[in-house]
Amino acid sequence: MPATPLPPSSRNTGGAPAKGPLAALENASSAAILRVLRVTLHAGFAVLLAVALVRLFLDGGQLRWLWAAAAVVLAVIYLAGTILEKRHAEARIGFNPRRYGLLWLGLVTALWAVLLAGSADFAWLAFPIFFLHLHLLPRRPALLTITLMTVAVIVSQWAASGAPVPPAAAVVGPVLGAVFSVITGLAYAALYREAENQRRAADELRRTREELSRTQHQAGVLAERERLAREIHDTLAQGLSSIVLLGRAAEQSLAGGDEPAAAARLALVQQTAADNLAEARSFVRGLASPHLEGATLVEALRRLCGTTETGAAAAGLALRCRLEVDGEPQDLPQPVRVALLRAAQASLANVRDHARAANAVVTLAFLGTEVTMDIYDDGTGFEPSRAAGAPDAADGSGFGLRSLRERVAGLNGSLAVESAPGEGTVVAIRLPVDNAVSDGAAPLEGGRDE
């Protein structure tokens, strides 16, 4: 039954929580209201049955013990059905009593009819039984049985009055009671359906949230794996590759008796290892590259060009690398700075290790709402379409270009690779600046990572 709104004068208008049973009922959920109605129904049945028994013994009669025994049987059957249904609803028993609901209702109704034939005092038990019919039977059969029971109540009251015609009270009372019971029962059924729909919706929402949580967790794990893969490729993998090349070069120098060159190359090995250790610690903590701490992007790229030349020379390669800056340098969001530095690190490492180039040029251009960076080399070149479609090799090579594309795409940027065998390579990157700023991307260039 829907909760009847309280009059404005009885509502809680202050900031304190409402007090009293009426206020608690008003704020209760549909399930709580249904529990209250069920308890009230069962309590009403028990009270009406007890009153009828008391009146039965007060009136006397030779068969009063027989009717009392029938009343006890009715009470036991009624109580057993309600207890079993409650325990099943709470998942405390595996037995499902709802399959025998119609049989239980038939027994309760039949016993009531027997008691009604013995004493008109049991007539008022019909009203709580009406609710059971409305709850367990389809609507039309329920209305038919309620009509028949109402007629039986009227007949019993007429017979008890001894009047030649049915008294008005014996007709109007049962009819109004039946009408009120039907309306209330239909409202209860509607509230019951609403509570069931809410329960199913809540269960579905809970399952959806759990599934969404699992999906988000899996997506987060995959995203973190991708991040670590990019960071490892662009820092540790390139650094370890440099260490291997420098170690071989130092070994050759020692074999040729050139100890100063070997010492210089070993010192560079130590510096490269220290730099990569710092990189590993920084991305494990989720921070930016240590090369950007206390330095602008231009300074970091200029330093990178210098270390690229030094590493190439230590490995016996004649590679010149220079940085060109177009436009007025501006503050950049931290993700943009990190992406450009990582792109330059990966691209110059490829130039040093694979391109056999004599020159490499990094061009950084500030275009107001965008920033671009081109990495050019005059090396052997390659076929971009084959590189883009080739799967990663077992040793991890071939991952760099895909990683770079994902990094740039994550910042709503674009990446273009222009190359041909024997004609060098250009890696062109374009990143928006305004989008990153509006997204609250991070400290601006030159600022510290917090």
CSV table of C-alpha atoms in Angstrom, one decimal:
chain,number,residue,atom,x,y,z
A,1,MET,CA,0.0,0.0,0.0
A,2,PRO,CA,1.5,3.4,-0.9
A,3,ALA,CA,2.6,5.5,2.0
A,4,THR,CA,-0.1,8.2,2.7
A,5,PRO,CA,1.6,11.6,2.8
A,6,LEU,CA,1.4,13.3,6.1
A,7,PRO,CA,-0.3,16.6,6.4
A,8,PRO,CA,2.0,19.6,6.2
A,9,SER,CA,1.6,20.4,9.9
A,10,SER,CA,3.0,17.0,10.8
A,11,ARG,CA,6.0,17.0,8.6
A,12,ASN,CA,9.5,17.6,9.9
A,13,THR,CA,10.5,21.1,8.6
A,14,GLY,CA,13.6,21.5,10.6
A,15,GLY,CA,17.1,20.3,9.9
A,16,ALA,CA,16.9,17.5,12.5
A,17,PRO,CA,15.8,14.0,11.4
A,18,ALA,CA,12.1,13.2,11.6
A,19,LYS,CA,11.1,11.3,14.7
A,20,GLY,CA,8.2,9.0,15.5
A,21,PRO,CA,6.8,5.9,13.8
A,22,LEU,CA,4.8,7.9,11.2
A,23,ALA,CA,7.9,9.8,10.1
A,24,ALA,CA,9.9,6.6,10.0
A,25,LEU,CA,7.2,4.9,7.9
A,26,GLU,CA,7.1,7.9,5.5
A,27,ASN,CA,10.8,7.7,4.9
A,28,ALA,CA,10.9,3.9,4.6
A,29,SER,CA,11.6,2.1,1.4
A,30,SER,CA,8.9,0.0,-0.4
A,31,ALA,CA,10.4,-3.2,0.9
A,32,ALA,CA,10.2,-1.9,4.5
A,33,ILE,CA,6.6,-0.8,4.0
A,34,LEU,CA,5.7,-4.2,2.7
A,35,ARG,CA,7.3,-5.9,5.7
A,36,VAL,CA,5.2,-3.7,8.0
A,37,LEU,CA,2.0,-4.5,6.1
A,38,ARG,CA,2.7,-8.2,6.2
A,39,VAL,CA,3.4,-8.2,9.9
A,40,THR,CA,0.2,-6.1,10.4
A,41,LEU,CA,-1.8,-8.6,8.3
A,42,HIS,CA,-0.5,-11.6,10.3
A,43,ALA,CA,-1.0,-9.8,13.6
A,44,GLY,CA,-4.6,-8.9,12.6
A,45,PHE,CA,-5.4,-12.5,11.7
A,46,ALA,CA,-4.1,-13.7,15.1
A,47,VAL,CA,-6.1,-11.0,17.0
A,48,LEU,CA,-9.3,-11.7,15.1
A,49,LEU,CA,-8.9,-15.5,15.7
A,50,ALA,CA,-8.2,-15.0,19.4
A,51,VAL,CA,-11.3,-12.7,19.8
A,52,ALA,CA,-13.5,-15.3,18.0
A,53,LEU,CA,-12.2,-18.0,20.3
A,54,VAL,CA,-12.9,-15.9,23.4
A,55,ARG,CA,-16.4,-15.1,22.3
A,56,LEU,CA,-16.9,-18.8,21.4
A,57,PHE,CA,-16.2,-19.9,25.0
A,58,LEU,CA,-18.1,-17.0,26.5
A,59,ASP,CA,-21.2,-18.0,24.6
A,60,GLY,CA,-20.9,-21.6,25.6
A,61,GLY,CA,-22.1,-24.4,23.4
A,62,GLN,CA,-21.7,-28.1,23.2
A,63,LEU,CA,-19.4,-28.1,20.2
A,64,ARG,CA,-17.1,-25.3,21.4
A,65,TRP,CA,-14.1,-27.6,21.9
A,66,LEU,CA,-14.5,-29.0,18.5
A,67,TRP,CA,-14.6,-25.5,17.0
A,68,ALA,CA,-11.6,-24.5,19.2
A,69,ALA,CA,-9.7,-27.5,17.9
A,70,ALA,CA,-10.5,-26.5,14.3
A,71,ALA,CA,-9.3,-23.0,15.1
A,72,VAL,CA,-6.0,-24.3,16.5
A,73,VAL,CA,-5.5,-26.3,13.3
A,74,LEU,CA,-6.2,-23.2,11.2
A,75,ALA,CA,-3.7,-21.2,13.3
A,76,VAL,CA,-1.0,-23.9,12.9
A,77,ILE,CA,-1.5,-24.2,9.2
A,78,TYR,CA,-1.5,-20.4,8.8
A,79,LEU,CA,1.6,-20.0,11.0
A,80,ALA,CA,3.5,-22.8,9.2
A,81,GLY,CA,2.9,-21.3,5.8
A,82,THR,CA,4.0,-17.8,6.8
A,83,ILE,CA,7.1,-19.1,8.6
A,84,LEU,CA,8.2,-21.3,5.7
A,85,GLU,CA,7.7,-18.5,3.2
A,86,LYS,CA,9.7,-16.1,5.3
A,87,ARG,CA,12.6,-18.6,5.8
A,88,HIS,CA,12.7,-19.3,2.1
A,89,ALA,CA,12.7,-15.6,1.3
A,90,GLU,CA,15.7,-15.2,3.6
A,91,ALA,CA,17.4,-18.2,1.9
A,92,ARG,CA,17.5,-20.1,5.2
A,93,ILE,CA,15.9,-23.2,3.8
A,94,GLY,CA,16.1,-24.9,0.4
A,95,PHE,CA,12.5,-26.0,0.4
A,96,ASN,CA,10.3,-23.7,-1.7
A,97,PRO,CA,6.8,-23.4,-0.1
A,98,ARG,CA,5.5,-21.2,-2.9
A,99,ARG,CA,4.9,-24.2,-5.0
A,100,TYR,CA,2.2,-25.2,-2.5
A,101,GLY,CA,0.8,-21.8,-2.0
A,102,LEU,CA,-2.6,-22.6,-3.6
A,103,LEU,CA,-2.9,-25.7,-1.5
A,104,TRP,CA,-2.1,-23.8,1.6
A,105,LEU,CA,-4.7,-21.1,0.7
A,106,GLY,CA,-7.3,-23.7,0.0
A,107,LEU,CA,-6.8,-25.3,3.4
A,108,VAL,CA,-6.9,-21.9,5.2
A,109,THR,CA,-10.1,-21.0,3.3
A,110,ALA,CA,-11.8,-24.3,3.9
A,111,LEU,CA,-11.0,-24.3,7.6
A,112,TRP,CA,-12.4,-20.8,7.9
A,113,ALA,CA,-15.6,-21.9,6.1
A,114,VAL,CA,-16.0,-24.7,8.6
A,115,LEU,CA,-15.5,-22.4,11.5
A,116,LEU,CA,-17.9,-19.9,10.0
A,117,ALA,CA,-20.5,-22.6,9.8
A,118,GLY,CA,-20.0,-23.3,13.5
A,119,SER,CA,-19.9,-19.7,14.7
A,120,ALA,CA,-20.6,-16.3,13.1
A,121,ASP,CA,-17.8,-14.8,15.3
A,122,PHE,CA,-15.2,-16.2,12.9
A,123,ALA,CA,-16.8,-14.2,10.0
A,124,TRP,CA,-14.3,-11.3,10.5
A,125,LEU,CA,-11.3,-13.6,9.7
A,126,ALA,CA,-12.5,-13.2,6.1
A,127,PHE,CA,-10.9,-9.8,5.7
A,128,PRO,CA,-7.2,-10.8,6.3
A,129,ILE,CA,-7.9,-13.9,4.1
A,130,PHE,CA,-9.1,-11.6,1.3
A,131,PHE,CA,-5.5,-10.3,1.1
A,132,LEU,CA,-4.2,-13.8,0.7
A,133,HIS,CA,-6.5,-14.5,-2.2
A,134,LEU,CA,-5.5,-11.2,-3.9
A,135,HIS,CA,-1.8,-12.0,-3.4
A,136,LEU,CA,-1.8,-15.7,-4.5
A,137,LEU,CA,-4.6,-15.9,-7.1
A,138,PRO,CA,-5.0,-14.2,-10.4
A,139,ARG,CA,-7.2,-11.1,-10.2
A,140,ARG,CA,-10.5,-12.5,-11.6
A,141,PRO,CA,-10.5,-15.8,-9.6
A,142,ALA,CA,-9.5,-13.8,-6.5
A,143,LEU,CA,-12.5,-11.4,-7.0
A,144,LEU,CA,-14.8,-14.3,-7.5
A,145,THR,CA,-13.7,-16.1,-4.3
A,146,ILE,CA,-13.9,-12.8,-2.3
A,147,THR,CA,-17.4,-12.3,-3.5
A,148,LEU,CA,-18.4,-15.8,-2.5
A,149,MET,CA,-16.8,-15.3,0.9
A,150,THR,CA,-18.5,-12.0,1.4
A,151,VAL,CA,-21.9,-13.7,0.6
A,152,ALA,CA,-21.0,-16.3,3.2
A,153,VAL,CA,-20.2,-13.6,5.8
A,154,ILE,CA,-23.6,-11.9,5.1
A,155,VAL,CA,-25.5,-15.2,5.4
A,156,SER,CA,-23.8,-16.0,8.7
A,157,GLN,CA,-24.5,-12.6,10.2
A,158,TRP,CA,-28.1,-12.8,9.0
A,159,ALA,CA,-28.5,-16.3,10.5
A,160,ALA,CA,-27.0,-15.0,13.8
A,161,SER,CA,-29.4,-12.1,13.9
A,162,GLY,CA,-32.5,-14.2,13.6
A,163,ALA,CA,-34.2,-11.5,11.5
A,164,PRO,CA,-36.6,-12.5,8.7
A,165,VAL,CA,-34.6,-10.3,6.3
A,166,PRO,CA,-30.9,-9.5,6.3
A,167,PRO,CA,-30.2,-6.5,8.5
A,168,ALA,CA,-28.6,-3.5,6.8
A,169,ALA,CA,-25.6,-3.7,9.0
A,170,ALA,CA,-25.1,-7.4,8.1
A,171,VAL,CA,-25.0,-6.4,4.4
A,172,VAL,CA,-23.3,-3.0,4.4
A,173,GLY,CA,-20.5,-3.9,6.8
A,174,PRO,CA,-19.2,-7.0,4.9
A,175,VAL,CA,-19.6,-5.4,1.5
A,176,LEU,CA,-17.7,-2.2,2.5
A,177,GLY,CA,-15.1,-4.4,4.2
A,178,ALA,CA,-14.7,-6.5,1.1
A,179,VAL,CA,-14.4,-3.4,-1.2
A,180,PHE,CA,-11.9,-1.8,1.1
A,181,SER,CA,-9.9,-5.1,1.3
A,182,VAL,CA,-9.9,-5.4,-2.5
A,183,ILE,CA,-8.7,-1.8,-3.0
A,184,THR,CA,-6.1,-2.2,-0.3
A,185,GLY,CA,-5.0,-5.6,-1.6
A,186,LEU,CA,-4.6,-4.3,-5.2
A,187,ALA,CA,-2.5,-1.4,-3.9
A,188,TYR,CA,-0.4,-3.8,-1.9
A,189,ALA,CA,0.1,-6.0,-5.0
A,190,ALA,CA,1.1,-2.9,-7.0
A,191,LEU,CA,3.6,-1.9,-4.3
A,192,TYR,CA,4.8,-5.5,-4.1
A,193,ARG,CA,5.5,-5.5,-7.9
A,194,GLU,CA,7.3,-2.1,-7.6
A,195,ALA,CA,9.4,-3.5,-4.8
A,196,GLU,CA,10.3,-6.5,-6.8
A,197,ASN,CA,11.2,-4.3,-9.8
A,198,GLN,CA,13.4,-2.2,-7.6
A,199,ARG,CA,15.1,-5.3,-6.2
A,200,ARG,CA,15.8,-6.6,-9.7
A,201,ALA,CA,17.0,-3.2,-10.8
A,202,ALA,CA,19.3,-3.0,-7.8
A,203,ASP,CA,20.6,-6.5,-8.4
A,204,GLU,CA,21.2,-5.6,-12.1
A,205,LEU,CA,22.9,-2.3,-11.1
A,206,ARG,CA,25.1,-4.1,-8.6
A,207,ARG,CA,26.1,-6.7,-11.3
A,208,THR,CA,26.7,-3.9,-13.8
A,209,ARG,CA,28.9,-2.0,-11.3
A,210,GLU,CA,30.9,-5.2,-10.5
A,211,GLU,CA,31.4,-5.9,-14.2
A,212,LEU,CA,32.3,-2.3,-14.9
A,213,SER,CA,34.8,-2.3,-12.0
A,214,ARG,CA,36.4,-5.5,-13.4
A,215,THR,CA,36.5,-4.0,-16.9
A,216,GLN,CA,38.0,-0.7,-15.6
A,217,HIS,CA,40.6,-2.7,-13.6
A,218,GLN,CA,41.5,-4.7,-16.6
A,219,ALA,CA,41.7,-1.6,-18.8
A,220,GLY,CA,43.9,0.1,-16.1
A,221,VAL,CA,46.2,-2.9,-16.0
A,222,LEU,CA,46.5,-3.0,-19.8
A,223,ALA,CA,47.1,0.8,-19.9
A,224,GLU,CA,49.8,0.5,-17.3
A,225,ARG,CA,51.4,-2.3,-19.2
A,226,GLU,CA,51.4,-0.1,-22.3
A,227,ARG,CA,52.9,2.8,-20.4
A,228,LEU,CA,55.7,0.7,-18.9
A,229,ALA,CA,56.4,-0.9,-22.3
A,230,ARG,CA,56.7,2.5,-23.9
A,231,GLU,CA,58.9,3.8,-21.1
A,232,ILE,CA,61.1,0.7,-21.1
A,233,HIS,CA,61.5,0.8,-24.8
A,234,ASP,CA,62.3,4.5,-25.0
A,235,THR,CA,64.6,4.6,-22.0
A,236,LEU,CA,66.0,1.3,-20.6
A,237,ALA,CA,66.0,-0.6,-23.8
A,238,GLN,CA,67.8,2.2,-25.7
A,239,GLY,CA,70.2,2.7,-22.8
A,240,LEU,CA,71.1,-1.0,-22.6
A,241,SER,CA,71.6,-1.1,-26.3
A,242,SER,CA,74.0,1.9,-25.9
A,243,ILE,CA,75.8,0.1,-23.1
A,244,VAL,CA,76.2,-3.0,-25.2
A,245,LEU,CA,77.7,-1.0,-28.1
A,246,LEU,CA,80.0,1.0,-25.8
A,247,GLY,CA,81.1,-2.2,-24.1
A,248,ARG,CA,82.1,-3.7,-27.4
A,249,ALA,CA,83.9,-0.6,-28.4
A,250,ALA,CA,85.8,-0.5,-25.1
A,251,GLU,CA,86.7,-4.1,-25.6
A,252,GLN,CA,88.1,-3.4,-29.0
A,253,SER,CA,90.0,-0.4,-27.6
A,254,LEU,CA,91.6,-2.6,-24.9
A,255,ALA,CA,92.4,-5.2,-27.5
A,256,GLY,CA,94.2,-2.6,-29.6
A,257,GLY,CA,96.1,-1.2,-26.6
A,258,ASP,CA,94.2,2.2,-26.6
A,259,GLU,CA,93.6,2.4,-22.9
A,260,PRO,CA,92.5,6.1,-22.8
A,261,ALA,CA,89.8,5.4,-25.4
A,262,ALA,CA,88.7,2.3,-23.5
A,263,ALA,CA,88.6,4.3,-20.2
A,264,ALA,CA,86.5,7.1,-21.9
A,265,ARG,CA,84.1,4.5,-23.2
A,266,LEU,CA,83.8,2.8,-19.9
A,267,ALA,CA,83.1,6.1,-18.3
A,268,LEU,CA,80.3,6.7,-20.8
A,269,VAL,CA,79.0,3.2,-20.0
A,270,GLN,CA,78.8,4.3,-16.3
A,271,GLN,CA,77.1,7.5,-17.2
A,272,THR,CA,74.5,5.8,-19.5
A,273,ALA,CA,73.8,3.2,-16.8
A,274,ALA,CA,73.3,6.0,-14.2
A,275,ASP,CA,71.0,7.9,-16.5
A,276,ASN,CA,68.9,4.9,-17.2
A,277,LEU,CA,68.7,4.0,-13.5
A,278,ALA,CA,67.3,7.5,-12.9
A,279,GLU,CA,64.8,7.0,-15.7
A,280,ALA,CA,63.7,3.7,-14.2
A,281,ARG,CA,63.1,5.2,-10.8
A,282,SER,CA,61.2,8.2,-12.3
A,283,PHE,CA,58.7,6.2,-14.4
A,284,VAL,CA,58.2,3.6,-11.6
A,285,ARG,CA,57.1,6.6,-9.5
A,286,GLY,CA,55.0,7.9,-12.4
A,287,LEU,CA,57.1,11.1,-12.7
A,288,ALA,CA,58.5,12.8,-15.8
A,289,SER,CA,62.0,12.1,-17.2
A,290,PRO,CA,64.8,13.3,-14.9
A,291,HIS,CA,66.2,15.1,-18.0
A,292,LEU,CA,63.3,17.6,-17.7
A,293,GLU,CA,63.8,18.3,-14.0
A,294,GLY,CA,65.0,21.9,-13.7
A,295,ALA,CA,65.4,22.2,-17.5
A,296,THR,CA,63.3,23.3,-20.4
A,297,LEU,CA,62.5,21.0,-23.3
A,298,VAL,CA,64.9,22.9,-25.5
A,299,GLU,CA,67.7,22.4,-23.0
A,300,ALA,CA,66.8,18.7,-22.7
A,301,LEU,CA,66.8,18.2,-26.4
A,302,ARG,CA,70.1,20.0,-26.9
A,303,ARG,CA,71.7,17.8,-24.2
A,304,LEU,CA,70.2,14.7,-25.9
A,305,CYS,CA,71.8,15.7,-29.2
A,306,GLY,CA,75.2,16.0,-27.4
A,307,THR,CA,74.9,12.6,-25.7
A,308,THR,CA,73.8,11.1,-29.1
A,309,GLU,CA,77.0,12.4,-30.7
A,310,THR,CA,79.1,11.3,-27.8
A,311,GLY,CA,77.6,7.8,-27.8
A,312,ALA,CA,78.0,7.4,-31.5
A,313,ALA,CA,81.6,8.5,-31.4
A,314,ALA,CA,82.4,6.1,-28.6
A,315,ALA,CA,80.9,3.3,-30.7
A,316,GLY,CA,83.1,4.4,-33.7
A,317,LEU,CA,80.3,6.1,-35.6
A,318,ALA,CA,80.7,9.6,-37.2
A,319,LEU,CA,77.3,11.1,-36.5
A,320,ARG,CA,76.6,14.7,-36.0
A,321,CYS,CA,73.4,15.8,-34.3
A,322,ARG,CA,72.1,19.3,-33.9
A,323,LEU,CA,69.0,21.1,-32.6
A,324,GLU,CA,67.1,23.8,-34.4
A,325,VAL,CA,64.4,25.9,-32.8
A,326,ASP,CA,61.7,27.9,-34.7
A,327,GLY,CA,59.5,30.4,-33.1
A,328,GLU,CA,59.5,31.8,-29.6
A,329,PRO,CA,59.9,29.0,-27.0
A,330,GLN,CA,56.8,28.8,-24.8
A,331,ASP,CA,55.7,26.9,-21.7
A,332,LEU,CA,54.3,23.5,-22.6
A,333,PRO,CA,52.2,21.1,-20.5
A,334,GLN,CA,54.2,18.3,-18.9
A,335,PRO,CA,52.7,15.4,-21.0
A,336,VAL,CA,53.7,17.3,-24.2
A,337,ARG,CA,57.2,17.8,-23.0
A,338,VAL,CA,57.6,14.2,-22.0
A,339,ALA,CA,56.1,12.9,-25.2
A,340,LEU,CA,58.5,15.0,-27.4
A,341,LEU,CA,61.5,14.1,-25.4
A,342,ARG,CA,60.7,10.4,-25.5
A,343,ALA,CA,60.0,10.7,-29.3
A,344,ALA,CA,63.4,12.3,-29.8
A,345,GLN,CA,65.2,9.7,-27.6
A,346,ALA,CA,63.6,6.8,-29.5
A,347,SER,CA,64.2,8.3,-32.9
A,348,LEU,CA,67.8,9.3,-32.3
A,349,ALA,CA,68.5,5.9,-30.9
A,350,ASN,CA,67.2,4.3,-34.1
A,351,VAL,CA,69.4,6.7,-36.1
A,352,ARG,CA,72.5,5.8,-34.1
A,353,ASP,CA,71.8,2.0,-34.1
A,354,HIS,CA,70.3,1.4,-37.6
A,355,ALA,CA,70.4,4.3,-40.0
A,356,ARG,CA,74.3,4.6,-40.5
A,357,ALA,CA,73.7,8.3,-40.9
A,358,ALA,CA,76.3,11.1,-40.9
A,359,ASN,CA,73.9,13.8,-39.8
A,360,ALA,CA,70.7,14.1,-37.7
A,361,VAL,CA,68.7,17.3,-37.2
A,362,VAL,CA,66.0,17.8,-34.6
A,363,THR,CA,63.7,20.7,-35.4
A,364,LEU,CA,61.4,22.0,-32.7
A,365,ALA,CA,58.8,24.6,-33.8
A,366,PHE,CA,56.5,26.6,-31.5
A,367,LEU,CA,53.3,27.5,-33.4
A,368,GLY,CA,51.1,29.1,-30.7
A,369,THR,CA,48.4,26.5,-30.3
A,370,GLU,CA,50.6,23.7,-31.6
A,371,VAL,CA,54.1,22.4,-31.3
A,372,THR,CA,55.9,20.3,-33.9
A,373,MET,CA,59.1,18.3,-33.9
A,374,ASP,CA,60.9,16.8,-36.9
A,375,ILE,CA,63.8,14.4,-36.6
A,376,TYR,CA,65.7,14.1,-39.8
A,377,ASP,CA,68.6,11.8,-40.7
A,378,ASP,CA,70.5,11.2,-44.0
A,379,GLY,CA,70.9,7.5,-43.4
A,380,THR,CA,69.9,4.4,-45.3
A,381,GLY,CA,66.2,4.9,-44.8
A,382,PHE,CA,63.5,2.1,-45.0
A,383,GLU,CA,60.0,1.4,-46.4
A,384,PRO,CA,57.5,2.9,-43.9
A,385,SER,CA,54.6,0.8,-45.1
A,386,ARG,CA,56.4,-2.4,-44.4
A,387,ALA,CA,57.5,-1.2,-41.0
A,388,ALA,CA,54.0,-0.1,-40.1
A,389,GLY,CA,52.5,-3.5,-41.0
A,390,ALA,CA,55.2,-5.7,-39.7
A,391,PRO,CA,54.7,-7.4,-36.3
A,392,ASP,CA,57.1,-6.9,-33.5
A,393,ALA,CA,60.1,-9.1,-33.6
A,394,ALA,CA,60.8,-11.6,-30.9
A,395,ASP,CA,63.6,-9.4,-29.5
A,396,GLY,CA,61.3,-6.4,-29.2
A,397,SER,CA,62.5,-4.5,-32.3
A,398,GLY,CA,59.7,-2.9,-34.3
A,399,PHE,CA,57.9,-1.8,-31.2
A,400,GLY,CA,59.3,1.7,-31.3
A,401,LEU,CA,57.2,3.2,-34.1
A,402,ARG,CA,53.9,1.7,-32.8
A,403,SER,CA,54.7,2.9,-29.3
A,404,LEU,CA,55.4,6.4,-30.6
A,405,ARG,CA,52.2,6.5,-32.5
A,406,GLU,CA,50.2,5.4,-29.4
A,407,ARG,CA,52.0,8.1,-27.3
A,408,VAL,CA,51.2,10.8,-29.8
A,409,ALA,CA,47.6,9.7,-30.3
A,410,GLY,CA,47.1,9.8,-26.6
A,411,LEU,CA,47.7,13.5,-26.7
A,412,ASN,CA,45.4,14.0,-29.8
A,413,GLY,CA,48.5,14.6,-31.9
A,414,SER,CA,49.6,13.3,-35.3
A,415,LEU,CA,52.7,11.4,-36.4
A,416,ALA,CA,54.0,11.1,-39.9
A,417,VAL,CA,57.0,9.1,-41.1
A,418,GLU,CA,58.6,9.8,-44.5
A,419,SER,CA,61.4,7.6,-45.7
A,420,ALA,CA,62.7,5.6,-48.6
A,421,PRO,CA,65.6,3.2,-49.0
A,422,GLY,CA,68.8,5.2,-49.4
A,423,GLU,CA,67.1,8.6,-48.9
A,424,GLY,CA,67.1,9.1,-45.2
A,425,THR,CA,64.1,9.4,-42.8
A,426,VAL,CA,61.9,12.2,-41.4
A,427,VAL,CA,59.8,11.6,-38.3
A,428,ALA,CA,57.3,14.5,-38.0
A,429,ILE,CA,55.2,15.0,-34.8
A,430,ARG,CA,52.5,17.6,-34.3
A,431,LEU,CA,50.9,18.1,-30.9
A,432,PRO,CA,48.1,20.5,-29.8
A,433,VAL,CA,49.0,22.7,-26.8
A,434,ASP,CA,45.6,24.3,-26.0
A,435,ASN,CA,43.9,20.9,-25.4
A,436,ALA,CA,46.5,19.7,-23.0
A,437,VAL,CA,46.3,23.0,-21.1
A,438,SER,CA,42.5,23.0,-20.9
A,439,ASP,CA,42.6,19.4,-19.6
A,440,GLY,CA,44.7,20.5,-16.7
A,441,ALA,CA,47.5,18.4,-18.0
A,442,ALA,CA,50.3,19.2,-15.5
A,443,PRO,CA,53.0,21.7,-14.6
A,444,LEU,CA,54.1,23.9,-17.5
A,445,GLU,CA,57.5,23.7,-19.0
A,446,GLY,CA,60.2,24.7,-16.7
A,447,GLY,CA,58.2,23.9,-13.6
A,448,ARG,CA,58.8,21.1,-11.1
A,449,ASP,CA,56.9,17.8,-11.0
A,450,GLU,CA,54.9,17.7,-7.8
